[in-house]
Short mmCIF file of C-alpha atoms in Angstrom, two decimals:
data_model
loop_
_atom_site.label_atom_id
_atom_site.label_comp_id
_atom_site.label_asym_id
_atom_site.label_seq_id
_atom_site.Cartn_x
_atom_site.Cartn_y
_atom_site.Cartn_z
CA GLU A 1 115.13 96.95 117.62
CA THR A 2 112.93 93.87 117.34
CA GLY A 3 114.27 90.53 116.19
CA VAL A 4 112.85 88.18 113.59
CA THR A 5 109.31 87.11 114.37
CA GLN A 6 107.26 84.31 112.85
CA SER A 7 103.59 83.40 112.96
CA PRO A 8 101.92 81.19 113.82
CA THR A 9 104.11 79.28 116.28
CA HIS A 10 102.27 76.01 115.72
CA LEU A 11 99.90 74.80 113.03
CA ILE A 12 98.06 71.57 112.31
CA LYS A 13 96.79 70.88 108.80
CA THR A 14 95.52 67.89 106.89
CA ARG A 15 96.98 66.42 103.73
CA GLY A 16 96.00 68.34 100.62
CA GLN A 17 95.39 71.64 102.39
CA GLN A 18 97.30 74.85 101.84
CA VAL A 19 99.23 76.87 104.43
CA THR A 20 100.73 80.36 104.69
CA LEU A 21 103.51 81.12 107.14
CA ARG A 22 104.63 84.64 107.93
CA CYS A 23 107.91 86.25 108.88
CA SER A 24 108.86 89.76 109.92
CA SER A 25 112.50 90.48 109.33
CA GLN A 26 114.75 92.32 111.72
CA SER A 27 114.74 96.08 111.31
CA GLY A 28 117.10 97.18 108.54
CA HIS A 29 117.38 93.71 106.97
CA ASN A 30 116.38 93.35 103.32
CA THR A 31 117.15 89.67 102.78
CA VAL A 32 114.96 86.83 104.01
CA SER A 33 115.60 83.11 103.72
CA TRP A 34 113.27 80.22 104.51
CA TYR A 35 114.30 76.79 105.74
CA GLN A 36 112.61 73.50 106.46
CA GLN A 37 114.01 71.53 109.37
CA ALA A 38 112.77 68.01 109.97
CA LEU A 39 113.28 66.52 113.41
CA GLY A 40 116.92 65.64 114.00
CA GLN A 41 118.04 67.07 110.65
CA GLY A 42 119.86 70.17 109.50
CA PRO A 43 117.94 73.08 107.98
CA GLN A 44 117.14 72.64 104.28
CA PHE A 45 117.25 75.85 102.24
CA ILE A 46 113.92 76.54 100.54
CA PHE A 47 114.51 79.97 98.99
CA GLN A 48 115.84 83.44 99.60
CA TYR A 49 114.35 86.83 98.82
CA TYR A 50 116.34 89.99 98.34
CA ARG A 51 114.48 93.29 97.88
CA GLU A 52 111.26 91.49 96.91
CA GLU A 53 112.88 89.23 94.32
CA GLU A 54 113.67 85.53 94.68
CA ASN A 55 117.44 85.23 94.25
CA GLY A 56 117.95 81.62 95.24
CA ARG A 57 115.99 78.42 95.50
CA GLY A 58 116.73 75.00 96.95
CA ASN A 59 115.49 71.63 95.76
CA PHE A 60 111.86 72.10 96.68
CA PRO A 61 108.87 71.56 94.35
CA PRO A 62 106.88 74.51 92.92
CA ARG A 63 104.12 73.99 95.49
CA PHE A 64 106.50 75.81 97.85
CA SER A 65 106.25 79.48 96.94
CA GLY A 66 106.95 82.76 98.63
CA LEU A 67 106.71 86.50 98.63
CA GLN A 68 108.63 89.38 100.08
CA PHE A 69 106.82 92.65 100.70
CA PRO A 70 108.11 96.24 100.43
CA ASN A 71 108.70 96.32 104.19
CA TYR A 72 110.83 93.16 103.71
CA SER A 73 108.49 90.89 105.63
CA SER A 74 107.86 87.60 103.89
CA GLU A 75 105.42 84.73 103.41
CA LEU A 76 105.96 81.07 102.68
CA ASN A 77 103.07 79.29 100.98
CA VAL A 78 102.80 75.54 100.67
CA ASN A 79 100.07 74.02 98.52
CA ALA A 80 98.77 70.45 98.44
CA LEU A 81 100.35 69.57 101.79
CA GLU A 82 101.92 66.15 102.17
CA LEU A 83 102.72 64.24 105.35
CA ASP A 84 106.45 64.78 104.75
CA ASP A 85 105.92 68.55 104.94
CA SER A 86 105.63 68.18 108.71
CA ALA A 87 108.63 70.10 110.05
CA LEU A 88 109.87 73.25 111.72
CA TYR A 89 109.89 76.13 109.23
CA LEU A 90 112.51 78.74 109.98
CA CYS A 91 112.83 82.21 108.61
CA ALA A 92 116.09 84.12 108.77
CA SER A 93 116.90 87.70 107.86
CA SER A 94 120.21 89.33 107.08
CA PRO A 95 121.42 92.82 106.30
CA GLU A 96 122.67 93.69 102.84
CA SER A 97 126.30 92.81 102.48
CA PRO A 98 128.20 91.34 99.54
CA THR A 99 130.63 89.55 101.84
CA TYR A 100 129.19 89.05 105.30
CA ASN A 101 126.31 86.64 105.63
CA GLU A 102 125.25 86.57 109.28
CA GLN A 103 121.64 85.41 109.46
CA PHE A 104 119.27 86.07 112.33
CA PHE A 105 116.66 83.37 112.82
CA GLY A 106 113.12 83.57 114.07
CA PRO A 107 111.73 81.01 116.52
CA GLY A 108 110.10 79.00 113.73
CA THR A 109 106.66 77.64 112.92
CA ARG A 110 106.02 74.01 113.78
CA LEU A 111 103.80 72.53 111.05
CA THR A 112 102.12 69.17 111.55
CA VAL A 113 100.36 67.56 108.58
CA LEU A 114 97.91 64.79 109.42
CA GLY B 1 124.13 67.96 93.68
CA GLN B 2 126.16 70.08 96.03
CA GLN B 3 126.81 68.53 99.40
CA VAL B 4 128.14 69.51 102.78
CA MET B 5 129.08 66.52 104.89
CA GLN B 6 129.51 66.89 108.63
CA ILE B 7 130.88 64.37 111.12
CA PRO B 8 130.41 62.97 113.64
CA GLN B 9 126.64 62.93 114.02
CA TYR B 10 126.92 62.84 117.81
CA GLN B 11 129.72 63.31 120.29
CA HIS B 12 129.39 62.37 123.94
CA VAL B 13 131.95 64.05 126.22
CA GLN B 14 132.52 64.48 129.91
CA GLU B 15 132.33 68.08 131.01
CA GLY B 16 135.80 69.52 130.68
CA GLU B 17 136.76 67.35 127.69
CA ASP B 18 137.27 68.75 124.22
CA PHE B 19 134.86 68.52 121.27
CA THR B 20 135.50 68.72 117.55
CA THR B 21 133.20 68.66 114.52
CA TYR B 22 134.35 68.47 110.91
CA CYS B 23 132.73 69.74 107.77
CA ASN B 24 133.56 68.82 104.15
CA SER B 25 132.21 70.32 100.97
CA SER B 26 131.97 68.65 97.57
CA THR B 27 133.30 71.85 95.97
CA THR B 28 135.35 74.91 96.88
CA LEU B 29 133.42 77.40 99.00
CA SER B 30 133.59 81.19 98.98
CA ASN B 31 132.95 81.12 102.72
CA ILE B 32 131.66 78.84 105.43
CA GLN B 33 129.36 79.70 108.30
CA TRP B 34 128.90 78.00 111.65
CA TYR B 35 125.72 77.97 113.72
CA LYS B 36 124.68 76.56 117.08
CA GLN B 37 121.19 75.32 117.83
CA ARG B 38 120.18 74.62 121.41
CA PRO B 39 117.56 71.92 122.05
CA GLY B 40 114.15 73.36 121.18
CA GLY B 41 115.71 76.54 119.84
CA HIS B 42 116.63 78.09 116.54
CA PRO B 43 120.08 78.32 114.91
CA VAL B 44 122.30 81.12 116.16
CA PHE B 45 125.12 82.43 114.00
CA LEU B 46 128.60 81.86 115.44
CA ILE B 47 131.04 82.91 112.75
CA GLN B 48 131.84 83.19 109.06
CA LEU B 49 135.23 82.16 107.63
CA VAL B 50 136.30 83.52 104.26
CA LYS B 51 140.05 83.17 103.72
CA SER B 52 141.97 80.05 102.84
CA GLY B 53 143.65 78.63 105.95
CA GLU B 54 141.82 81.08 108.22
CA VAL B 55 141.74 80.37 111.95
CA LYS B 56 139.48 82.33 114.28
CA LYS B 57 138.96 82.01 118.00
CA GLN B 58 136.02 82.91 120.19
CA LYS B 59 137.00 82.21 123.80
CA ARG B 60 137.07 78.37 123.99
CA LEU B 61 135.91 77.90 120.37
CA THR B 62 138.42 77.62 117.51
CA PHE B 63 137.25 77.65 113.91
CA GLN B 64 139.42 76.65 110.93
CA PHE B 65 138.91 76.91 107.19
CA GLY B 66 141.03 74.57 105.08
CA GLU B 67 143.65 75.70 102.60
CA ALA B 68 141.55 74.41 99.70
CA LYS B 69 138.41 76.04 101.15
CA LYS B 70 136.62 72.70 101.02
CA ASN B 71 136.76 71.76 104.67
CA SER B 72 136.34 73.36 108.06
CA SER B 73 136.37 72.43 111.70
CA LEU B 74 135.09 73.71 115.02
CA HIS B 75 136.96 72.77 118.18
CA ILE B 76 135.70 73.50 121.68
CA THR B 77 138.21 73.30 124.52
CA ALA B 78 137.10 72.19 127.99
CA THR B 79 133.40 71.84 127.26
CA GLN B 80 130.82 73.25 129.64
CA THR B 81 127.13 72.47 130.04
CA THR B 82 126.33 75.71 128.23
CA ASP B 83 127.96 74.26 125.10
CA VAL B 84 125.26 71.60 124.74
CA GLY B 85 123.46 71.78 121.41
CA THR B 86 123.87 70.92 117.76
CA TYR B 87 126.57 72.64 115.73
CA PHE B 88 125.99 73.16 112.01
CA CYS B 89 128.22 74.32 109.21
CA ALA B 90 126.71 75.89 106.08
CA GLY B 91 128.22 76.80 102.74
CA PRO B 92 126.92 78.93 99.86
CA PHE B 93 126.66 77.49 96.35
CA VAL B 94 125.83 79.42 93.20
CA PHE B 95 124.91 77.51 90.04
CA ASP B 96 123.41 79.20 86.98
CA SER B 97 122.90 82.36 89.07
CA ASN B 98 120.86 80.36 91.57
CA TYR B 99 122.06 80.80 95.14
CA GLN B 100 121.67 78.07 97.74
CA LEU B 101 122.97 77.79 101.29
CA ILE B 102 123.65 74.13 101.97
CA TRP B 103 123.85 72.96 105.57
CA GLY B 104 125.59 69.99 107.08
CA ALA B 105 123.51 67.54 109.10
CA GLY B 106 125.02 68.85 112.33
CA THR B 107 126.99 67.40 115.22
CA LYS B 108 125.15 67.07 118.48
CA LEU B 109 127.26 67.74 121.56
CA ILE B 110 126.08 65.72 124.54
CA ILE B 111 127.60 66.11 127.99
CA LYS B 112 127.67 62.85 129.92
CA PRO B 113 126.17 63.08 133.41
#
C-alpha cells in the first residue's frame, strides 16, 4: 500500500504564471484535501474533493481551482500567481467515513513565486 | 469568520518537563483533530476527539475535549527529544453546506539544550 504522493517536490515560477500541482491519494481513499502552508504558519484549507466533487472550500480566490479524477488522484491549479502564493502546498487523503476524519498527508510541493 | 485559536505559539522546555498546548474555537465543534508536524516534515494525524468531556491517552500524551466542545488541550508528560515539532489542532466547520477544516496556528515544542 503506497502512501500519498505529490509532484513536483519543488517548483519556481514567476508572478503571473500558472501552476499545476498533483497528488495521488492513498489506496482506498476517496477524499482529498489541499492546504497551503506558509512558513511558520498552520495549514490553510483550500478545498476538499469527495468522489470527484468539490464538497468544501476555504477562503481562497477563484484562481485556485482543482480536480479529482476517477482514480481519486487530484490536481490543484493556481492561475495568475502572486508573490504571496509562495508556500508549501500539502495534499491529504482520507477514507470514506461519516465520523472518523484521519487524514494522511503527502510530503508537499514547495512553490516559490519570484 | 470561523476561528481556531491556539496558544502558546512556542514553548521551551527542558527534556523531562511537561508541555501543554490549548485550542479554542469560536463555535461548538463536532470533533477536534490533533496533528504533529516535525521540522521539515508534513502533518501527521495524532487523534480525533468527538464526545463532550472526552479524555484520551496515548502513552505520554493526554488529549482533552471540553464539555462545551469549544476547547481542547494536549498535554505531554516528561518530554523527550522525539517530541520536538509543532502541534496543531483542527476543527471542522460547515456553513451553508460548505465544509472547511480550520487549523490553529500551532504550538512549537522546543527542547532546551
